[in-house]
Amino acid sequence: TIDRFIRTSRYADDTNDDFVLALNGGESQMAFSQLGRDGAIDPGGAVLVTNMEVGRIHSRAGNRWCAIAIPRRRILDLVGNVEDIVGIPVVSDRAPLRHLRRQIDLLLGPQCPVGDAALTDHIGTTLIDLIALSFDTRRDTAGIAGRRGVRAARLQDVLSGIDANFSDPKFSS
């Protein structure tokens, strides 16, 4: 675990305009600062930052967090005002963020699907859709992403529940 990440002006990169989603998987808050926005990411929450600007994220030792690089062109297709949401924390109880965390757990787990280009592209699209929905609830975003990422994430939740409980005689749909 890393307890602090600092991007100084020396490392702020105007040639890499990607965004990074920082997910707090620990039990304590993480503090962040970028573009004059300071705040806290609650456990289970997230914040979007950019590679192009100076910033910092830090927390107590023993934390657990995940950073996901997001190509600018992929998220702009769904979230037109993406610069407006940089540094605005997303609370952990948002359904798309819960689904996103489950998908990431699957990808980081032992049953991670690898080696199939079409599947890898589908997984990337699902993650982008869930990230966009976590921040943006515009009707067009929700419509596009809902037909793709959220449906796939809900199906995965159902299949995981069946897999974990199918042998329990009390288990039912």
GROMACS .gro file of N, CA and C in nm:
model
  519
    1THR      N    1   0.084  -0.118   0.000
    1THR     CA    2   0.000   0.000   0.000
    1THR      C    3   0.088   0.124   0.000
    2ILE      N    4   0.044   0.222  -0.070
    2ILE     CA    5   0.113   0.350  -0.078
    2ILE      C    6   0.028   0.448   0.001
    3ASP      N    7   0.091   0.523   0.093
    3ASP     CA    8   0.010   0.613   0.174
    3ASP      C    9   0.004   0.755   0.119
    4ARG      N   10   0.082   0.782   0.012
    4ARG     CA   11   0.072   0.914  -0.048
    4ARG      C   12   0.117   0.908  -0.194
    5PHE      N   13   0.048   0.986  -0.275
    5PHE     CA   14   0.083   1.000  -0.416
    5PHE      C   15   0.084   1.150  -0.443
    6ILE      N   16   0.196   1.200  -0.492
    6ILE     CA   17   0.208   1.343  -0.520
    6ILE      C   18   0.254   1.361  -0.664
    7ARG      N   19   0.181   1.440  -0.739
    7ARG     CA   20   0.221   1.476  -0.876
    7ARG      C   21   0.264   1.621  -0.871
    8THR      N   22   0.394   1.643  -0.880
    8THR     CA   23   0.449   1.778  -0.878
    8THR      C   24   0.448   1.836  -1.018
    9SER      N   25   0.481   1.963  -1.029
    9SER     CA   26   0.483   2.026  -1.162
    9SER      C   27   0.586   1.958  -1.252
   10ARG      N   28   0.687   1.901  -1.192
   10ARG     CA   29   0.788   1.829  -1.270
   10ARG      C   30   0.728   1.708  -1.341
   11TYR      N   31   0.627   1.646  -1.279
   11TYR     CA   32   0.568   1.524  -1.335
   11TYR      C   33   0.430   1.544  -1.397
   12ALA      N   34   0.368   1.659  -1.374
   12ALA     CA   35   0.242   1.686  -1.441
   12ALA      C   36   0.271   1.685  -1.591
   13ASP      N   37   0.193   1.613  -1.664
   13ASP     CA   38   0.228   1.583  -1.803
   13ASP      C   39   0.121   1.637  -1.898
   14ASP      N   40   0.156   1.743  -1.971
   14ASP     CA   41   0.059   1.799  -2.064
   14ASP      C   42   0.046   1.718  -2.193
   15THR      N   43   0.124   1.613  -2.208
   15THR     CA   44   0.108   1.526  -2.324
   15THR      C   45   0.020   1.406  -2.291
   16ASN      N   46  -0.001   1.379  -2.163
   16ASN     CA   47  -0.088   1.270  -2.121
   16ASN      C   48  -0.213   1.331  -2.060
   17ASP      N   49  -0.318   1.339  -2.138
   17ASP     CA   50  -0.440   1.404  -2.091
   17ASP      C   51  -0.541   1.305  -2.035
   18ASP      N   52  -0.495   1.186  -1.999
   18ASP     CA   53  -0.584   1.086  -1.940
   18ASP      C   54  -0.630   1.130  -1.802
   19PHE      N   55  -0.737   1.068  -1.757
   19PHE     CA   56  -0.787   1.086  -1.622
   19PHE      C   57  -0.753   0.961  -1.542
   20VAL      N   58  -0.760   0.974  -1.411
   20VAL     CA   59  -0.736   0.860  -1.322
   20VAL      C   60  -0.848   0.859  -1.219
   21LEU      N   61  -0.911   0.744  -1.204
   21LEU     CA   62  -1.011   0.727  -1.100
   21LEU      C   63  -0.941   0.662  -0.980
   22ALA      N   64  -0.943   0.730  -0.866
   22ALA     CA   65  -0.885   0.676  -0.743
   22ALA      C   66  -0.999   0.624  -0.657
   23LEU      N   67  -0.996   0.493  -0.630
   23LEU     CA   68  -1.098   0.427  -0.550
   23LEU      C   69  -1.042   0.396  -0.412
   24ASN      N   70  -1.113   0.436  -0.310
   24ASN     CA   71  -1.070   0.410  -0.173
   24ASN      C   72  -1.129   0.276  -0.129
   25GLY      N   73  -1.045   0.174  -0.118
   25GLY     CA   74  -1.088   0.042  -0.074
   25GLY      C   75  -1.054   0.016   0.072
   26GLY      N   76  -1.006   0.117   0.142
   26GLY     CA   77  -0.966   0.101   0.281
   26GLY      C   78  -1.079   0.135   0.377
   27GLU      N   79  -1.042   0.143   0.503
   27GLU     CA   80  -1.140   0.168   0.608
   27GLU      C   81  -1.134   0.311   0.662
   28SER      N   82  -1.041   0.391   0.610
   28SER     CA   83  -1.032   0.529   0.655
   28SER      C   84  -1.036   0.623   0.534
   29GLN      N   85  -1.063   0.749   0.562
   29GLN     CA   86  -1.070   0.848   0.455
   29GLN      C   87  -0.934   0.869   0.391
   30MET      N   88  -0.937   0.909   0.265
   30MET     CA   89  -0.817   0.952   0.192
   30MET      C   90  -0.838   1.099   0.158
   31ALA      N   91  -0.734   1.179   0.173
   31ALA     CA   92  -0.743   1.322   0.140
   31ALA      C   93  -0.685   1.343   0.000
   32PHE      N   94  -0.740   1.441  -0.072
   32PHE     CA   95  -0.688   1.472  -0.205
   32PHE      C   96  -0.692   1.621  -0.227
   33SER      N   97  -0.613   1.664  -0.324
   33SER     CA   98  -0.611   1.804  -0.363
   33SER      C   99  -0.569   1.811  -0.510
   34GLN      N  100  -0.649   1.880  -0.591
   34GLN     CA  101  -0.614   1.906  -0.730
   34GLN      C  102  -0.703   2.017  -0.783
   35LEU      N  103  -0.645   2.103  -0.865
   35LEU     CA  104  -0.716   2.214  -0.927
   35LEU      C  105  -0.786   2.303  -0.824
   36GLY      N  106  -0.723   2.320  -0.708
   36GLY     CA  107  -0.781   2.402  -0.603
   36GLY      C  108  -0.896   2.338  -0.530
   37ARG      N  109  -0.921   2.212  -0.557
   37ARG     CA  110  -1.027   2.138  -0.488
   37ARG      C  111  -0.962   2.042  -0.389
   38ASP      N  112  -0.995   2.062  -0.262
   38ASP     CA  113  -0.946   1.976  -0.156
   38ASP      C  114  -1.065   1.901  -0.099
   39GLY      N  115  -1.043   1.776  -0.064
   39GLY     CA  116  -1.153   1.701  -0.007
   39GLY      C  117  -1.109   1.566   0.046
   40ALA      N  118  -1.208   1.487   0.080
   40ALA     CA  119  -1.183   1.354   0.134
   40ALA      C  120  -1.262   1.251   0.055
   41ILE      N  121  -1.200   1.136   0.037
   41ILE     CA  122  -1.266   1.023  -0.027
   41ILE      C  123  -1.300   0.925   0.085
   42ASP      N  124  -1.428   0.907   0.110
   42ASP     CA  125  -1.471   0.815   0.214
   42ASP      C  126  -1.440   0.671   0.175
   43PRO      N  127  -1.434   0.581   0.272
   43PRO     CA  128  -1.416   0.440   0.239
   43PRO      C  129  -1.521   0.394   0.137
   44GLY      N  130  -1.476   0.329   0.032
   44GLY     CA  131  -1.565   0.284  -0.074
   44GLY      C  132  -1.593   0.389  -0.179
   45GLY      N  133  -1.552   0.512  -0.155
   45GLY     CA  134  -1.577   0.621  -0.248
   45GLY      C  135  -1.466   0.635  -0.352
   46ALA      N  136  -1.478   0.738  -0.434
   46ALA     CA  137  -1.381   0.758  -0.543
   46ALA      C  138  -1.372   0.906  -0.576
   47VAL      N  139  -1.266   0.940  -0.649
   47VAL     CA  140  -1.251   1.075  -0.702
   47VAL      C  141  -1.179   1.064  -0.836
   48LEU      N  142  -1.214   1.151  -0.927
   48LEU     CA  143  -1.149   1.157  -1.057
   48LEU      C  144  -1.044   1.268  -1.054
   49VAL      N  145  -0.922   1.236  -1.100
   49VAL     CA  146  -0.814   1.333  -1.109
   49VAL      C  147  -0.759   1.329  -1.252
   50THR      N  148  -0.673   1.425  -1.284
   50THR     CA  149  -0.616   1.430  -1.418
   50THR      C  150  -0.464   1.422  -1.412
   51ASN      N  151  -0.405   1.362  -1.512
   51ASN     CA  152  -0.259   1.352  -1.521
   51ASN      C  153  -0.194   1.485  -1.558
   52MET      N  154  -0.273   1.580  -1.607
   52MET     CA  155  -0.218   1.704  -1.658
   52MET      C  156  -0.192   1.809  -1.551
   53GLU      N  157  -0.236   1.785  -1.429
   53GLU     CA  158  -0.228   1.888  -1.325
   53GLU      C  159  -0.155   1.837  -1.202
   54VAL      N  160  -0.099   1.930  -1.128
   54VAL     CA  161  -0.038   1.903  -0.998
   54VAL      C  162  -0.148   1.855  -0.904
   55GLY      N  163  -0.115   1.761  -0.817
   55GLY     CA  164  -0.213   1.715  -0.720
   55GLY      C  165  -0.153   1.617  -0.622
   56ARG      N  166  -0.234   1.578  -0.523
   56ARG     CA  167  -0.188   1.481  -0.424
   56ARG      C  168  -0.306   1.401  -0.371
   57ILE      N  169  -0.275   1.279  -0.329
   57ILE     CA  170  -0.369   1.193  -0.259
   57ILE      C  171  -0.289   1.129  -0.147
   58HIS      N  172  -0.344   1.130  -0.026
   58HIS     CA  173  -0.275   1.063   0.084
   58HIS      C  174  -0.375   1.007   0.185
   59SER      N  175  -0.327   0.910   0.261
   59SER     CA  176  -0.410   0.848   0.364
   59SER      C  177  -0.321   0.789   0.471
   60ARG      N  178  -0.383   0.727   0.567
   60ARG     CA  179  -0.307   0.662   0.674
   60ARG      C  180  -0.237   0.539   0.619
   61ALA      N  181  -0.135   0.496   0.691
   61ALA     CA  182  -0.067   0.372   0.655
   61ALA      C  183  -0.166   0.257   0.665
   62GLY      N  184  -0.145   0.154   0.585
   62GLY     CA  185  -0.233   0.038   0.588
   62GLY      C  186  -0.359   0.057   0.507
   63ASN      N  187  -0.360   0.156   0.420
   63ASN     CA  188  -0.477   0.181   0.338
   63ASN      C  189  -0.485   0.080   0.223
   64ARG      N  190  -0.590   0.089   0.147
   64ARG     CA  191  -0.606   0.006   0.028
   64ARG      C  192  -0.677   0.090  -0.076
   65TRP      N  193  -0.611   0.113  -0.189
   65TRP     CA  194  -0.675   0.191  -0.294
   65TRP      C  195  -0.631   0.141  -0.430
   66CYS      N  196  -0.708   0.179  -0.528
   66CYS     CA  197  -0.685   0.135  -0.665
   66CYS      C  198  -0.696   0.256  -0.755
   67ALA      N  199  -0.608   0.265  -0.853
   67ALA     CA  200  -0.612   0.375  -0.950
   67ALA      C  201  -0.635   0.317  -1.089
   68ILE      N  202  -0.731   0.373  -1.161
   68ILE     CA  203  -0.765   0.326  -1.295
   68ILE      C  204  -0.742   0.440  -1.393
   69ALA      N  205  -0.653   0.419  -1.489
   69ALA     CA  206  -0.630   0.519  -1.593
   69ALA      C  207  -0.744   0.513  -1.693
   70ILE      N  208  -0.794   0.629  -1.731
   70ILE     CA  209  -0.907   0.639  -1.823
   70ILE      C  210  -0.868   0.730  -1.938
   71PRO      N  211  -0.860   0.676  -2.059
   71PRO     CA  212  -0.828   0.762  -2.174
   71PRO      C  213  -0.935   0.872  -2.191
   72ARG      N  214  -0.889   0.994  -2.207
   72ARG     CA  215  -0.978   1.110  -2.220
   72ARG      C  216  -1.084   1.086  -2.328
   73ARG      N  217  -1.044   1.037  -2.442
   73ARG     CA  218  -1.139   1.022  -2.553
   73ARG      C  219  -1.252   0.925  -2.518
   74ARG      N  220  -1.223   0.823  -2.435
   74ARG     CA  221  -1.326   0.724  -2.399
   74ARG      C  222  -1.431   0.783  -2.305
   75ILE      N  223  -1.389   0.865  -2.210
   75ILE     CA  224  -1.486   0.918  -2.114
   75ILE      C  225  -1.559   1.040  -2.170
   76LEU      N  226  -1.494   1.116  -2.260
   76LEU     CA  227  -1.561   1.232  -2.319
   76LEU      C  228  -1.683   1.191  -2.401
   77ASP      N  229  -1.682   1.070  -2.454
   77ASP     CA  230  -1.798   1.021  -2.529
   77ASP      C  231  -1.923   1.014  -2.442
   78LEU      N  232  -1.903   0.993  -2.311
   78LEU     CA  233  -2.016   0.976  -2.220
   78LEU      C  234  -2.036   1.093  -2.125
   79VAL      N  235  -1.928   1.160  -2.088
   79VAL     CA  236  -1.935   1.269  -1.992
   79VAL      C  237  -1.873   1.392  -2.055
   80GLY      N  238  -1.955   1.476  -2.113
   80GLY     CA  239  -1.904   1.593  -2.183
   80GLY      C  240  -1.839   1.696  -2.092
   81ASN      N  241  -1.882   1.704  -1.968
   81ASN     CA  242  -1.830   1.804  -1.875
   81ASN      C  243  -1.729   1.744  -1.779
   82VAL      N  244  -1.643   1.657  -1.828
   82VAL     CA  245  -1.555   1.580  -1.741
   82VAL      C  246  -1.463   1.668  -1.656
   83GLU      N  247  -1.417   1.782  -1.707
   83GLU     CA  248  -1.332   1.869  -1.625
   83GLU      C  249  -1.406   1.923  -1.504
   84ASP      N  250  -1.538   1.937  -1.515
   84ASP     CA  251  -1.617   1.987  -1.403
   84ASP      C  252  -1.626   1.888  -1.288
   85ILE      N  253  -1.601   1.761  -1.313
   85ILE     CA  254  -1.614   1.661  -1.207
   85ILE      C  255  -1.479   1.618  -1.149
   86VAL      N  256  -1.369   1.671  -1.204
   86VAL     CA  257  -1.238   1.642  -1.146
   86VAL      C  258  -1.235   1.697  -1.004
   87GLY      N  259  -1.197   1.614  -0.910
   87GLY     CA  260  -1.187   1.657  -0.771
   87GLY      C  261  -1.318   1.662  -0.696
   88ILE      N  262  -1.424   1.607  -0.753
   88ILE     CA  263  -1.553   1.599  -0.684
   88ILE      C  264  -1.571   1.454  -0.639
   89PRO      N  265  -1.568   1.427  -0.509
   89PRO     CA  266  -1.578   1.288  -0.463
   89PRO      C  267  -1.713   1.224  -0.496
   90VAL      N  268  -1.709   1.095  -0.521
   90VAL     CA  269  -1.830   1.015  -0.541
   90VAL      C  270  -1.848   0.931  -0.416
   91VAL      N  271  -1.968   0.934  -0.360
   91VAL     CA  272  -1.994   0.859  -0.237
   91VAL      C  273  -2.012   0.711  -0.267
   92SER      N  274  -1.981   0.630  -0.169
   92SER     CA  275  -1.975   0.485  -0.188
   92SER      C  276  -2.110   0.420  -0.213
   93ASP      N  277  -2.219   0.485  -0.177
   93ASP     CA  278  -2.348   0.418  -0.192
   93ASP      C  279  -2.413   0.436  -0.330
   94ARG      N  280  -2.345   0.499  -0.423
   94ARG     CA  281  -2.398   0.509  -0.560
   94ARG      C  282  -2.392   0.372  -0.626
   95ALA      N  283  -2.502   0.326  -0.681
   95ALA     CA  284  -2.509   0.192  -0.739
   95ALA      C  285  -2.403   0.167  -0.846
   96PRO      N  286  -2.380   0.259  -0.941
   96PRO     CA  287  -2.278   0.231  -1.042
   96PRO      C  288  -2.139   0.212  -0.981
   97LEU      N  289  -2.109   0.286  -0.875
   97LEU     CA  290  -1.978   0.273  -0.810
   97LEU      C  291  -1.967   0.138  -0.740
   98ARG      N  292  -2.074   0.091  -0.680
   98ARG     CA  293  -2.073  -0.043  -0.618
   98ARG      C  294  -2.049  -0.149  -0.724
   99HIS      N  295  -2.117  -0.138  -0.836
   99HIS     CA  296  -2.096  -0.235  -0.947
   99HIS      C  297  -1.953  -0.226  -0.999
  100LEU      N  298  -1.900  -0.106  -1.010
  100LEU     CA  299  -1.763  -0.088  -1.058
  100LEU      C  300  -1.665  -0.158  -0.965
  101ARG      N  301  -1.682  -0.141  -0.834
  101ARG     CA  302  -1.592  -0.207  -0.739
  101ARG      C  303  -1.600  -0.359  -0.752
  102ARG      N  304  -1.719  -0.412  -0.773
  102ARG     CA  305  -1.733  -0.558  -0.791
  102ARG      C  306  -1.661  -0.605  -0.918
  103GLN      N  307  -1.675  -0.529  -1.025
  103GLN     CA  308  -1.606  -0.565  -1.148
  103GLN      C  309  -1.454  -0.562  -1.130
  104ILE      N  310  -1.404  -0.463  -1.059
  104ILE     CA  311  -1.260  -0.454  -1.034
  104ILE      C  312  -1.214  -0.571  -0.948
  105ASP      N  313  -1.292  -0.607  -0.846
  105ASP     CA  314  -1.257  -0.724  -0.764
  105ASP      C  315  -1.248  -0.849  -0.850
  106LEU      N  316  -1.340  -0.864  -0.945
  106LEU     CA  317  -1.337  -0.979  -1.036
  106LEU      C  318  -1.210  -0.977  -1.120
  107LEU      N  319  -1.176  -0.860  -1.173
  107LEU     CA  320  -1.057  -0.848  -1.257
  107LEU      C  321  -0.927  -0.871  -1.181
  108LEU      N  322  -0.926  -0.836  -1.054
  108LEU     CA  323  -0.806  -0.854  -0.973
  108LEU      C  324  -0.800  -0.992  -0.908
  109GLY      N  325  -0.908  -1.069  -0.921
  109GLY     CA  326  -0.915  -1.200  -0.859
  109GLY      C  327  -0.856  -1.311  -0.945
  110PRO      N  328  -0.857  -1.432  -0.893
  110PRO     CA  329  -0.796  -1.545  -0.962
  110PRO      C  330  -0.869  -1.587  -1.090
  111GLN      N  331  -0.994  -1.550  -1.105
  111GLN     CA  332  -1.070  -1.590  -1.223
  111GLN      C  333  -1.077  -1.481  -1.328
  112CYS      N  334  -0.978  -1.394  -1.328
  112CYS     CA  335  -0.974  -1.283  -1.422
  112CYS      C  336  -0.969  -1.336  -1.565
  113PRO      N  337  -1.063  -1.292  -1.649
  113PRO     CA  338  -1.061  -1.335  -1.789
  113PRO      C  339  -0.953  -1.260  -1.866
  114VAL      N  340  -0.859  -1.335  -1.924
  114VAL     CA  341  -0.750  -1.273  -2.000
  114VAL      C  342  -0.733  -1.345  -2.133
  115GLY      N  343  -0.671  -1.278  -2.227
  115GLY     CA  344  -0.631  -1.342  -2.351
  115GLY      C  345  -0.727  -1.327  -2.468
  116ASP      N  346  -0.847  -1.278  -2.446
  116ASP     CA  347  -0.945  -1.265  -2.553
  116ASP      C  348  -0.965  -1.117  -2.582
  117ALA      N  349  -0.924  -1.072  -2.699
  117ALA     CA  350  -0.929  -0.929  -2.732
  117ALA      C  351  -1.072  -0.873  -2.728
  118ALA      N  352  -1.169  -0.949  -2.778
  118ALA     CA  353  -1.307  -0.901  -2.777
  118ALA      C  354  -1.359  -0.888  -2.634
  119LEU      N  355  -1.324  -0.984  -2.550
  119LEU     CA  356  -1.365  -0.979  -2.410
  119LEU      C  357  -1.298  -0.864  -2.338
  120THR      N  358  -1.170  -0.843  -2.364
  120THR     CA  359  -1.097  -0.733  -2.303
  120THR      C  360  -1.160  -0.600  -2.341
  121ASP      N  361  -1.197  -0.583  -2.467
  121ASP     CA  362  -1.262  -0.460  -2.512
  121ASP      C  363  -1.397  -0.442  -2.443
  122HIS      N  364  -1.472  -0.550  -2.429
  122HIS     CA  365  -1.603  -0.544  -2.363
  122HIS      C  366  -1.586  -0.504  -2.216
  123ILE      N  367  -1.487  -0.562  -2.149
  123ILE     CA  368  -1.461  -0.528  -2.009
  123ILE      C  369  -1.425  -0.381  -1.997
  124GLY      N  370  -1.341  -0.331  -2.086
  124GLY     CA  371  -1.303  -0.190  -2.085
  124GLY      C  372  -1.424  -0.099  -2.102
  125THR      N  373  -1.513  -0.135  -2.193
  125THR     CA  374  -1.634  -0.057  -2.216
  125THR      C  375  -1.723  -0.059  -2.092
  126THR      N  376  -1.736  -0.175  -2.029
  126THR     CA  377  -1.817  -0.187  -1.908
  126THR      C  378  -1.763  -0.097  -1.798
  127LEU      N  379  -1.630  -0.098  -1.779
  127LEU     CA  380  -1.570  -0.015  -1.674
  127LEU      C  381  -1.592   0.133  -1.702
  128ILE      N  382  -1.572   0.175  -1.828
  128ILE     CA  383  -1.593   0.316  -1.864
  128ILE      C  384  -1.738   0.356  -1.840
  129ASP      N  385  -1.831   0.270  -1.879
  129ASP     CA  386  -1.973   0.300  -1.857
  129ASP      C  387  -2.005   0.318  -1.710
  130LEU      N  388  -1.953   0.229  -1.626
  130LEU     CA  389  -1.980   0.238  -1.483
  130LEU      C  390  -1.914   0.361  -1.422
  131ILE      N  391  -1.796   0.395  -1.468
  131ILE     CA  392  -1.730   0.517  -1.420
  131ILE      C  393  -1.812   0.639  -1.458
  132ALA      N  394  -1.855   0.646  -1.583
  132ALA     CA  395  -1.936   0.760  -1.629
  132ALA      C  396  -2.065   0.771  -1.549
  133LEU      N  397  -2.131   0.659  -1.526
  133LEU     CA  398  -2.256   0.663  -1.450
  133LEU      C  399  -2.233   0.701  -1.304
  134SER      N  400  -2.118   0.669  -1.251
  134SER     CA  401  -2.088   0.705  -1.113
  134SER      C  402  -2.085   0.856  -1.094
  135PHE      N  403  -2.045   0.929  -1.197
  135PHE     CA  404  -2.031   1.073  -1.188
  135PHE      C  405  -2.143   1.150  -1.254
  136ASP      N  406  -2.205   1.093  -1.353
  136ASP     CA  407  -2.294   1.170  -1.439
  136ASP      C  408  -2.425   1.096  -1.455
  137THR      N  409  -2.534   1.164  -1.432
  137THR     CA  410  -2.665   1.101  -1.442
  137THR      C  411  -2.748   1.160  -1.556
  138ARG      N  412  -2.684   1.221  -1.653
  138ARG     CA  413  -2.759   1.274  -1.766
  138ARG      C  414  -2.832   1.161  -1.837
  139ARG      N  415  -2.945   1.190  -1.891
  139ARG     CA  416  -3.029   1.089  -1.954
  139ARG      C  417  -2.956   1.015  -2.067
  140ASP      N  418  -2.881   1.087  -2.153
  140ASP     CA  419  -2.814   1.019  -2.264
  140ASP      C  420  -2.702   0.929  -2.214
  141THR      N  421  -2.629   0.972  -2.112
  141THR     CA  422  -2.525   0.887  -2.055
  141THR      C  423  -2.586   0.763  -1.994
  142ALA      N  424  -2.689   0.782  -1.915
  142ALA     CA  425  -2.754   0.667  -1.850
  142ALA      C  426  -2.810   0.570  -1.953
  143GLY      N  427  -2.866   0.622  -2.061
  143GLY     CA  428  -2.921   0.534  -2.164
  143GLY      C  429  -2.815   0.451  -2.233
  144ILE      N  430  -2.707   0.516  -2.273
  144ILE     CA  431  -2.599   0.444  -2.342
  144ILE      C  432  -2.534   0.343  -2.249
  145ALA      N  433  -2.493   0.389  -2.133
  145ALA     CA  434  -2.420   0.302  -2.040
  145ALA      C  435  -2.511   0.194  -1.982
  146GLY      N  436  -2.637   0.227  -1.959
  146GLY     CA  437  -2.729   0.129  -1.903
  146GLY      C  438  -2.750   0.011  -1.995
  147ARG      N  439  -2.742   0.034  -2.124
  147ARG     CA  440  -2.757  -0.076  -2.219
  147ARG      C  441  -2.632  -0.162  -2.227
  148ARG      N  442  -2.523  -0.110  -2.176
  148ARG     CA  443  -2.396  -0.183  -2.187
  148ARG      C  444  -2.346  -0.223  -2.049
  149GLY      N  445  -2.277  -0.133  -1.979
  149GLY     CA  446  -2.203  -0.167  -1.859
  149GLY      C  447  -2.286  -0.212  -1.740
  150VAL      N  448  -2.393  -0.140  -1.709
  150VAL     CA  449  -2.471  -0.174  -1.591
  150VAL      C  450  -2.537  -0.310  -1.607
  151ARG      N  451  -2.591  -0.337  -1.724
  151ARG     CA  452  -2.653  -0.468  -1.748
  151ARG      C  453  -2.551  -0.579  -1.729
  152ALA      N  454  -2.433  -0.564  -1.782
  152ALA     CA  455  -2.329  -0.666  -1.767
  152ALA      C  456  -2.287  -0.680  -1.621
  153ALA      N  457  -2.277  -0.569  -1.549
  153ALA     CA  458  -2.239  -0.574  -1.408
  153ALA      C  459  -2.346  -0.643  -1.324
  154ARG      N  460  -2.472  -0.614  -1.351
  154ARG     CA  461  -2.581  -0.680  -1.276
  154ARG      C  462  -2.584  -0.829  -1.304
  155LEU      N  463  -2.563  -0.866  -1.429
  155LEU     CA  464  -2.558  -1.008  -1.463
  155LEU      C  465  -2.445  -1.076  -1.388
  156GLN      N  466  -2.330  -1.013  -1.380
  156GLN     CA  467  -2.217  -1.071  -1.306
  156GLN      C  468  -2.251  -1.087  -1.159
  157ASP      N  469  -2.321  -0.989  -1.100
  157ASP     CA  470  -2.363  -1.000  -0.960
  157ASP      C  471  -2.454  -1.120  -0.939
  158VAL      N  472  -2.550  -1.138  -1.030
  158VAL     CA  473  -2.642  -1.252  -1.020
  158VAL      C  474  -2.566  -1.383  -1.031
  159LEU      N  475  -2.478  -1.393  -1.130
  159LEU     CA  476  -2.401  -1.517  -1.149
  159LEU      C  477  -2.310  -1.546  -1.030
  160SER      N  478  -2.250  -1.442  -0.974
  160SER     CA  479  -2.165  -1.461  -0.855
  160SER      C  480  -2.247  -1.510  -0.737
  161GLY      N  481  -2.367  -1.456  -0.720
  161GLY     CA  482  -2.456  -1.500  -0.612
  161GLY      C  483  -2.496  -1.645  -0.628
  162ILE      N  484  -2.527  -1.683  -0.749
  162ILE     CA  485  -2.563  -1.823  -0.776
  162ILE      C  486  -2.443  -1.913  -0.749
  163ASP      N  487  -2.328  -1.875  -0.798
  163ASP     CA  488  -2.207  -1.955  -0.779
  163ASP      C  489  -2.174  -1.974  -0.631
  164ALA      N  490  -2.190  -1.869  -0.553
  164ALA     CA  491  -2.154  -1.875  -0.411
  164ALA      C  492  -2.257  -1.950  -0.327
  165ASN      N  493  -2.382  -1.959  -0.374
  165ASN     CA  494  -2.489  -2.012  -0.288
  165ASN      C  495  -2.568  -2.128  -0.345
  166PHE      N  496  -2.532  -2.178  -0.462
  166PHE     CA  497  -2.617  -2.278  -0.526
  166PHE      C  498  -2.634  -2.407  -0.444
  167SER      N  499  -2.537  -2.440  -0.363
  167SER     CA  500  -2.545  -2.565  -0.286
  167SER      C  501  -2.623  -2.549  -0.154
  168ASP      N  502  -2.659  -2.427  -0.119
  168ASP     CA  503  -2.736  -2.401   0.002
  168ASP      C  504  -2.882  -2.435  -0.023
  169PRO      N  505  -2.940  -2.528   0.051
  169PRO     CA  506  -3.080  -2.567   0.028
  169PRO      C  507  -3.179  -2.451   0.051
  170LYS      N  508  -3.138  -2.349   0.126
  170LYS     CA  509  -3.226  -2.235   0.152
  170LYS      C  510  -3.216  -2.128   0.044
  171PHE      N  511  -3.122  -2.145  -0.049
  171PHE     CA  512  -3.101  -2.047  -0.154
  171PHE      C  513  -3.214  -2.054  -0.256
  172SER      N  514  -3.268  -1.937  -0.292
  172SER     CA  515  -3.371  -1.931  -0.396
  172SER      C  516  -3.355  -1.799  -0.470
  173SER      N  517  -3.414  -1.791  -0.583
  173SER     CA  518  -3.406  -1.669  -0.661
  173SER      C  519  -3.495  -1.565  -0.602
   0.00000   0.00000   0.00000
